PDB file of C-alpha atoms in Angstrom:
ATOM      1  CA  MET A   1      98.721  36.668 -32.545  1.00  0.00           C
ATOM      2  CA  GLY A   2      96.876  39.935 -33.068  1.00  0.00           C
ATOM      3  CA  ILE A   3      97.305  43.464 -34.396  1.00  0.00           C
ATOM      4  CA  ASP A   4      95.261  46.654 -34.292  1.00  0.00           C
ATOM      5  CA  ILE A   5      92.587  46.378 -36.995  1.00  0.00           C
ATOM      6  CA  ASP A   6      93.421  49.980 -37.979  1.00  0.00           C
ATOM      7  CA  THR A   7      97.074  49.146 -38.719  1.00  0.00           C
ATOM      8  CA  PRO A   8      98.072  50.790 -42.037  1.00  0.00           C
ATOM      9  CA  ILE A   9      97.522  48.391 -44.956  1.00  0.00           C
ATOM     10  CA  ALA A  10     101.121  48.708 -46.131  1.00  0.00           C
ATOM     11  CA  ASN A  11     102.424  47.653 -42.695  1.00  0.00           C
ATOM     12  CA  ALA A  12     100.045  44.744 -42.047  1.00  0.00           C
ATOM     13  CA  GLU A  13     101.031  41.100 -42.422  1.00  0.00           C
ATOM     14  CA  ARG A  14      97.392  40.089 -42.744  1.00  0.00           C
ATOM     15  CA  VAL A  15      94.365  41.992 -44.045  1.00  0.00           C
ATOM     16  CA  VAL A  16      90.671  41.134 -44.079  1.00  0.00           C
ATOM     17  CA  SER A  17      89.172  43.190 -46.893  1.00  0.00           C
ATOM     18  CA  VAL A  18      85.512  43.853 -47.616  1.00  0.00           C
ATOM     19  CA  GLY A  19      83.595  44.523 -50.829  1.00  0.00           C
ATOM     20  CA  LYS A  20      80.047  45.506 -51.710  1.00  0.00           C
ATOM     21  CA  GLY A  21      79.001  41.900 -51.128  1.00  0.00           C
ATOM     22  CA  ILE A  22      78.842  42.670 -47.394  1.00  0.00           C
ATOM     23  CA  GLY A  23      75.494  44.407 -47.939  1.00  0.00           C
ATOM     24  CA  GLU A  24      74.262  46.721 -45.161  1.00  0.00           C
ATOM     25  CA  LYS A  25      76.670  48.653 -42.950  1.00  0.00           C
ATOM     26  CA  LYS A  26      75.541  46.719 -39.860  1.00  0.00           C
ATOM     27  CA  ASN A  27      77.187  43.627 -41.371  1.00  0.00           C
ATOM     28  CA  MET A  28      80.597  45.272 -40.998  1.00  0.00           C
ATOM     29  CA  LYS A  29      80.709  43.883 -37.459  1.00  0.00           C
ATOM     30  CA  LEU A  30      81.293  40.454 -39.058  1.00  0.00           C
ATOM     31  CA  ILE A  31      84.353  41.825 -40.876  1.00  0.00           C
ATOM     32  CA  GLU A  32      85.686  43.460 -37.710  1.00  0.00           C
ATOM     33  CA  GLU A  33      85.313  40.229 -35.750  1.00  0.00           C
ATOM     34  CA  LEU A  34      87.068  38.159 -38.417  1.00  0.00           C
ATOM     35  CA  ALA A  35      89.911  40.693 -38.574  1.00  0.00           C
ATOM     36  CA  LYS A  36      90.365  40.520 -34.789  1.00  0.00           C
ATOM     37  CA  GLN A  37      90.403  36.721 -34.749  1.00  0.00           C
ATOM     38  CA  ALA A  38      92.693  36.493 -37.803  1.00  0.00           C
ATOM     39  CA  GLY A  39      95.136  39.021 -36.342  1.00  0.00           C
ATOM     40  CA  ALA A  40      94.532  41.267 -39.332  1.00  0.00           C
ATOM     41  CA  ALA A  41      93.924  44.863 -40.317  1.00  0.00           C
ATOM     42  CA  ILE A  42      90.744  45.865 -42.163  1.00  0.00           C
ATOM     43  CA  GLY A  43      90.776  46.900 -45.821  1.00  0.00           C
ATOM     44  CA  SER A  44      88.174  47.329 -48.534  1.00  0.00           C
ATOM     45  CA  SER A  45      87.424  47.721 -52.203  1.00  0.00           C
ATOM     46  CA  ARG A  46      87.208  51.267 -53.538  1.00  0.00           C
ATOM     47  CA  PRO A  47      83.366  51.443 -53.662  1.00  0.00           C
ATOM     48  CA  VAL A  48      83.075  50.467 -49.980  1.00  0.00           C
ATOM     49  CA  ALA A  49      85.244  53.398 -48.894  1.00  0.00           C
ATOM     50  CA  GLU A  50      84.411  55.934 -51.606  1.00  0.00           C
ATOM     51  CA  SER A  51      80.726  55.340 -52.377  1.00  0.00           C
ATOM     52  CA  LEU A  52      79.294  53.481 -49.367  1.00  0.00           C
ATOM     53  CA  GLN A  53      81.699  55.209 -46.935  1.00  0.00           C
ATOM     54  CA  TYR A  54      81.742  52.228 -44.582  1.00  0.00           C
ATOM     55  CA  LEU A  55      85.472  52.809 -44.016  1.00  0.00           C
ATOM     56  CA  PRO A  56      87.836  55.789 -44.299  1.00  0.00           C
ATOM     57  CA  ILE A  57      89.215  56.440 -47.785  1.00  0.00           C
ATOM     58  CA  ASN A  58      92.703  55.370 -46.653  1.00  0.00           C
ATOM     59  CA  ARG A  59      91.485  51.791 -46.109  1.00  0.00           C
ATOM     60  CA  TYR A  60      90.733  50.904 -49.711  1.00  0.00           C
ATOM     61  CA  VAL A  61      93.139  48.653 -51.588  1.00  0.00           C
ATOM     62  CA  GLY A  62      93.819  49.051 -55.284  1.00  0.00           C
ATOM     63  CA  MET A  63      95.820  50.593 -58.083  1.00  0.00           C
ATOM     64  CA  SER A  64      94.980  54.137 -56.912  1.00  0.00           C
ATOM     65  CA  GLY A  65      94.674  53.187 -53.232  1.00  0.00           C
ATOM     66  CA  GLN A  66      96.700  51.239 -50.692  1.00  0.00           C
ATOM     67  CA  LYS A  67      99.076  48.438 -51.713  1.00  0.00           C
ATOM     68  CA  PHE A  68      99.141  45.249 -49.666  1.00  0.00           C
ATOM     69  CA  ASN A  69     102.519  43.504 -49.505  1.00  0.00           C
ATOM     70  CA  GLY A  70     101.897  41.081 -46.643  1.00  0.00           C
ATOM     71  CA  ASN A  71     101.343  37.344 -46.334  1.00  0.00           C
ATOM     72  CA  LEU A  72      97.571  36.818 -46.108  1.00  0.00           C
ATOM     73  CA  TYR A  73      94.778  38.728 -47.849  1.00  0.00           C
ATOM     74  CA  ILE A  74      91.186  37.618 -47.221  1.00  0.00           C
ATOM     75  CA  ALA A  75      88.821  39.174 -49.782  1.00  0.00           C
ATOM     76  CA  CYS A  76      85.212  39.113 -48.548  1.00  0.00           C
ATOM     77  CA  GLY A  77      82.518  39.892 -51.109  1.00  0.00           C
ATOM     78  CA  ILE A  78      84.998  41.505 -53.516  1.00  0.00           C
ATOM     79  CA  SER A  79      84.386  40.825 -57.204  1.00  0.00           C
ATOM     80  CA  GLY A  80      88.014  41.310 -58.214  1.00  0.00           C
ATOM     81  CA  ALA A  81      88.071  44.231 -60.645  1.00  0.00           C
ATOM     82  CA  GLY A  82      91.440  44.864 -62.279  1.00  0.00           C
ATOM     83  CA  GLN A  83      91.898  48.084 -60.277  1.00  0.00           C
ATOM     84  CA  HIS A  84      91.643  46.160 -57.008  1.00  0.00           C
ATOM     85  CA  LEU A  85      93.895  43.309 -58.110  1.00  0.00           C
ATOM     86  CA  LYS A  86      96.716  45.767 -58.804  1.00  0.00           C
ATOM     87  CA  GLY A  87      96.789  46.524 -55.094  1.00  0.00           C
ATOM     88  CA  ILE A  88      97.285  42.894 -54.004  1.00  0.00           C
ATOM     89  CA  LYS A  89      99.655  41.622 -56.699  1.00  0.00           C
ATOM     90  CA  ASP A  90     102.443  41.227 -54.110  1.00  0.00           C
ATOM     91  CA  ALA A  91     100.319  39.350 -51.546  1.00  0.00           C
ATOM     92  CA  THR A  92     101.752  35.936 -50.656  1.00  0.00           C
ATOM     93  CA  THR A  93      98.412  34.174 -50.182  1.00  0.00           C
ATOM     94  CA  ILE A  94      94.959  35.328 -51.298  1.00  0.00           C
ATOM     95  CA  VAL A  95      91.737  33.827 -49.957  1.00  0.00           C
ATOM     96  CA  ALA A  96      88.486  34.808 -51.714  1.00  0.00           C
ATOM     97  CA  ILE A  97      84.978  34.478 -50.296  1.00  0.00           C
ATOM     98  CA  ASN A  98      82.127  35.255 -52.688  1.00  0.00           C
ATOM     99  CA  LYS A  99      78.692  33.812 -53.400  1.00  0.00           C
ATOM    100  CA  ASN A 100      79.259  34.287 -57.139  1.00  0.00           C
ATOM    101  CA  ALA A 101      81.357  31.320 -58.292  1.00  0.00           C
ATOM    102  CA  ASN A 102      82.260  33.245 -61.467  1.00  0.00           C
ATOM    103  CA  ALA A 103      83.670  36.300 -59.671  1.00  0.00           C
ATOM    104  CA  PRO A 104      87.028  37.296 -61.257  1.00  0.00           C
ATOM    105  CA  ILE A 105      88.692  37.294 -57.819  1.00  0.00           C
ATOM    106  CA  PHE A 106      88.711  33.490 -57.850  1.00  0.00           C
ATOM    107  CA  LYS A 107      91.063  33.444 -60.846  1.00  0.00           C
ATOM    108  CA  ASN A 108      93.615  35.310 -58.732  1.00  0.00           C
ATOM    109  CA  ALA A 109      93.063  33.520 -55.413  1.00  0.00           C
ATOM    110  CA  ASP A 110      95.040  30.668 -53.860  1.00  0.00           C
ATOM    111  CA  TYR A 111      91.976  29.503 -51.964  1.00  0.00           C
ATOM    112  CA  GLY A 112      88.318  30.154 -52.752  1.00  0.00           C
ATOM    113  CA  ILE A 113      85.151  29.746 -50.714  1.00  0.00           C
ATOM    114  CA  VAL A 114      81.852  30.007 -52.605  1.00  0.00           C
ATOM    115  CA  GLY A 115      79.154  30.946 -50.147  1.00  0.00           C
ATOM    116  CA  ASP A 116      77.138  33.587 -48.287  1.00  0.00           C
ATOM    117  CA  LEU A 117      79.291  35.934 -46.178  1.00  0.00           C
ATOM    118  CA  MET A 118      76.621  35.944 -43.480  1.00  0.00           C
ATOM    119  CA  GLU A 119      77.224  32.215 -42.989  1.00  0.00           C
ATOM    120  CA  ILE A 120      80.935  31.915 -43.786  1.00  0.00           C
ATOM    121  CA  LEU A 121      82.371  34.826 -41.756  1.00  0.00           C
ATOM    122  CA  PRO A 122      80.991  33.719 -38.343  1.00  0.00           C
ATOM    123  CA  LEU A 123      82.289  30.189 -38.977  1.00  0.00           C
ATOM    124  CA  LEU A 124      85.777  31.465 -39.787  1.00  0.00           C
ATOM    125  CA  SER A 125      85.808  33.795 -36.782  1.00  0.00           C
ATOM    126  CA  LYS A 126      84.794  30.944 -34.469  1.00  0.00           C
ATOM    127  CA  ALA A 127      87.457  28.631 -35.924  1.00  0.00           C
ATOM    128  CA  LEU A 128      90.175  31.285 -35.415  1.00  0.00           C
ATOM    129  CA  ASP A 129      89.065  32.299 -31.913  1.00  0.00           C
ATOM    130  CA  THR A 130      91.935  31.406 -29.579  1.00  0.00           C
ATOM    131  CA  GLY A 131      90.941  33.771 -26.798  1.00  0.00           C
ATOM    132  CA  GLU A 132      93.111  36.758 -25.932  1.00  0.00           C
ATOM    133  CA  LYS A 133      95.573  37.535 -28.712  1.00  0.00           C
ATOM    134  CA  LYS A 134      99.265  38.152 -28.069  1.00  0.00           C
ATOM    135  CA  PRO A 135     101.020  41.036 -29.867  1.00  0.00           C
ATOM    136  CA  ALA A 136     102.253  39.885 -33.261  1.00  0.00           C
ATOM    137  CA  PRO A 137     106.015  39.904 -33.879  1.00  0.00           C
ATOM    138  CA  PRO A 138     107.498  41.832 -36.818  1.00  0.00           C
ATOM    139  CA  MET A 139     106.368  40.444 -40.160  1.00  0.00           C
ATOM    140  CA  LYS A 140     108.516  37.945 -42.008  1.00  0.00           C
ATOM    141  CA  LYS A 141     107.573  38.148 -45.658  1.00  0.00           C
ATOM    142  CA  MET A 142     106.895  34.764 -47.218  1.00  0.00           C
ATOM    143  CA  LYS A 143     107.605  34.065 -50.866  1.00  0.00           C
ATOM    144  CA  ARG A 144     104.757  33.392 -53.267  1.00  0.00           C
ATOM    145  CA  PRO A 145     105.180  30.305 -55.467  1.00  0.00           C
ATOM    146  CA  PHE A 146     105.725  31.302 -59.094  1.00  0.00           C
ATOM    147  CA  MET A 147     103.207  29.804 -61.494  1.00  0.00           C
ATOM    148  CA  LYS A 148     103.358  30.891 -65.098  1.00  0.00           C
ATOM    149  CA  LYS A 149      99.965  31.635 -66.630  1.00  0.00           C
ATOM    150  CA  GLU A 150      99.206  31.621 -70.298  1.00  0.00           C
ATOM    151  CA  ALA A 151      98.068  34.984 -71.585  1.00  0.00           C
ATOM    152  CA  PRO A 152      94.614  34.992 -73.211  1.00  0.00           C
ATOM    153  CA  SER A 153      94.532  35.087 -76.984  1.00  0.00           C
ATOM    154  CA  TYR A 154      91.861  37.789 -77.010  1.00  0.00           C
ATOM    155  CA  MET A 155      91.715  41.428 -75.967  1.00  0.00           C
ATOM    156  CA  ARG A 156      90.302  42.242 -72.551  1.00  0.00           C
ATOM    157  CA  HIS A 157      88.495  45.467 -71.767  1.00  0.00           C
ATOM    158  CA  VAL A 158      88.902  47.721 -68.722  1.00  0.00           C
ATOM    159  CA  CYS A 159      86.430  50.339 -67.523  1.00  0.00           C
ATOM    160  CA  SER A 160      88.028  53.799 -67.568  1.00  0.00           C
ATOM    161  CA  GLY A 161      85.769  54.819 -64.694  1.00  0.00           C
ATOM    162  CA  CYS A 162      86.636  52.263 -61.999  1.00  0.00           C
ATOM    163  CA  GLY A 163      89.118  49.770 -63.451  1.00  0.00           C
ATOM    164  CA  TYR A 164      86.678  46.842 -63.689  1.00  0.00           C
ATOM    165  CA  GLU A 165      87.935  44.340 -66.243  1.00  0.00           C
ATOM    166  CA  TYR A 166      85.536  42.500 -68.545  1.00  0.00           C
ATOM    167  CA  ASP A 167      86.883  39.039 -69.318  1.00  0.00           C
ATOM    168  CA  GLN A 168      84.928  37.118 -71.945  1.00  0.00           C
ATOM    169  CA  MET A 169      85.913  33.794 -70.345  1.00  0.00           C
ATOM    170  CA  LEU A 170      83.850  34.825 -67.317  1.00  0.00           C
ATOM    171  CA  GLY A 171      81.144  36.979 -68.914  1.00  0.00           C
ATOM    172  CA  ASP A 172      78.877  38.863 -66.506  1.00  0.00           C
ATOM    173  CA  VAL A 173      76.601  36.189 -65.072  1.00  0.00           C
ATOM    174  CA  GLU A 174      74.824  38.521 -62.646  1.00  0.00           C
ATOM    175  CA  ASN A 175      73.625  40.578 -65.625  1.00  0.00           C
ATOM    176  CA  ASP A 176      72.757  37.563 -67.812  1.00  0.00           C
ATOM    177  CA  ILE A 177      75.890  37.755 -69.957  1.00  0.00           C
ATOM    178  CA  ALA A 178      77.014  34.158 -70.497  1.00  0.00           C
ATOM    179  CA  ALA A 179      80.657  33.097 -70.137  1.00  0.00           C
ATOM    180  CA  GLY A 180      82.338  33.159 -73.535  1.00  0.00           C
ATOM    181  CA  THR A 181      80.522  36.300 -74.727  1.00  0.00           C
ATOM    182  CA  SER A 182      83.018  38.582 -76.475  1.00  0.00           C
ATOM    183  CA  PHE A 183      83.026  42.284 -75.624  1.00  0.00           C
ATOM    184  CA  GLU A 184      81.904  43.118 -79.158  1.00  0.00           C
ATOM    185  CA  LYS A 185      78.767  40.978 -78.718  1.00  0.00           C
ATOM    186  CA  LEU A 186      77.676  42.644 -75.484  1.00  0.00           C
ATOM    187  CA  PRO A 187      74.297  44.423 -75.804  1.00  0.00           C
ATOM    188  CA  GLU A 188      74.562  48.160 -76.472  1.00  0.00           C
ATOM    189  CA  GLU A 189      72.687  48.859 -73.219  1.00  0.00           C
ATOM    190  CA  TRP A 190      75.227  46.867 -71.143  1.00  0.00           C
ATOM    191  CA  VAL A 191      77.067  48.977 -68.547  1.00  0.00           C
ATOM    192  CA  CYS A 192      79.951  48.379 -66.128  1.00  0.00           C
ATOM    193  CA  PRO A 193      78.620  46.231 -63.255  1.00  0.00           C
ATOM    194  CA  GLU A 194      80.845  48.093 -60.785  1.00  0.00           C
ATOM    195  CA  CYS A 195      80.216  51.773 -61.545  1.00  0.00           C
ATOM    196  CA  GLY A 196      77.610  51.934 -64.327  1.00  0.00           C
ATOM    197  CA  GLU A 197      79.875  53.462 -67.009  1.00  0.00           C
ATOM    198  CA  ASP A 198      78.710  53.006 -70.590  1.00  0.00           C
ATOM    199  CA  LYS A 199      80.236  50.263 -72.762  1.00  0.00           C
ATOM    200  CA  THR A 200      81.931  52.956 -74.866  1.00  0.00           C
ATOM    201  CA  GLN A 201      84.062  53.956 -71.846  1.00  0.00           C
ATOM    202  CA  PHE A 202      86.018  50.673 -71.844  1.00  0.00           C
ATOM    203  CA  ILE A 203      89.640  50.478 -73.009  1.00  0.00           C
ATOM    204  CA  GLU A 204      91.235  47.476 -74.728  1.00  0.00           C
ATOM    205  CA  THR A 205      94.153  45.813 -72.933  1.00  0.00           C
ATOM    206  CA  LEU A 206      96.321  42.697 -73.110  1.00  0.00           C
ATOM    207  CA  ASP A 207      97.779  43.100 -69.598  1.00  0.00           C
TER     208      ASP A 207
END
């Protein structure tokens, strides 16, 4: 089954979404191909639409962007900042693909693939290639299994600039901040890995 890859996010049963992990704009053809083979629309993280401008601004998913309420969300190279996660909280199934095994998105995904997008995306597209796609029928929303999660016993901190959430259980491995490092023990020169905001621009939260 297939749909137009430009189908509005809110109306799509399936979405293949892209983050900064895709690298150069020429790599977007891998996202487009996967979306076609998965019968999905294309979405993105906020930086991809707003800063990189790989997609129109109405394609980004997040708290201040589009909300996805469908059955399958495939997050490709998306770290999983709190702002983005707010836009997919009603997704039935979330699949995350990221080369960083400590990316926050994996804590919110039903299935995770740790690997290079340049290798993984062509493999997925080939596996889903069934030839010419038939028009998809109207979406039937599937229910997401309810699994109660224990709330952390420590405060988390959210960037006021982009919504990135620093979780001490994960740290910031890409910037040499080990898992388990509390926000208070972060170096003074540490900045938001998503938008570069200063440490002083983070807000405490328990949500």
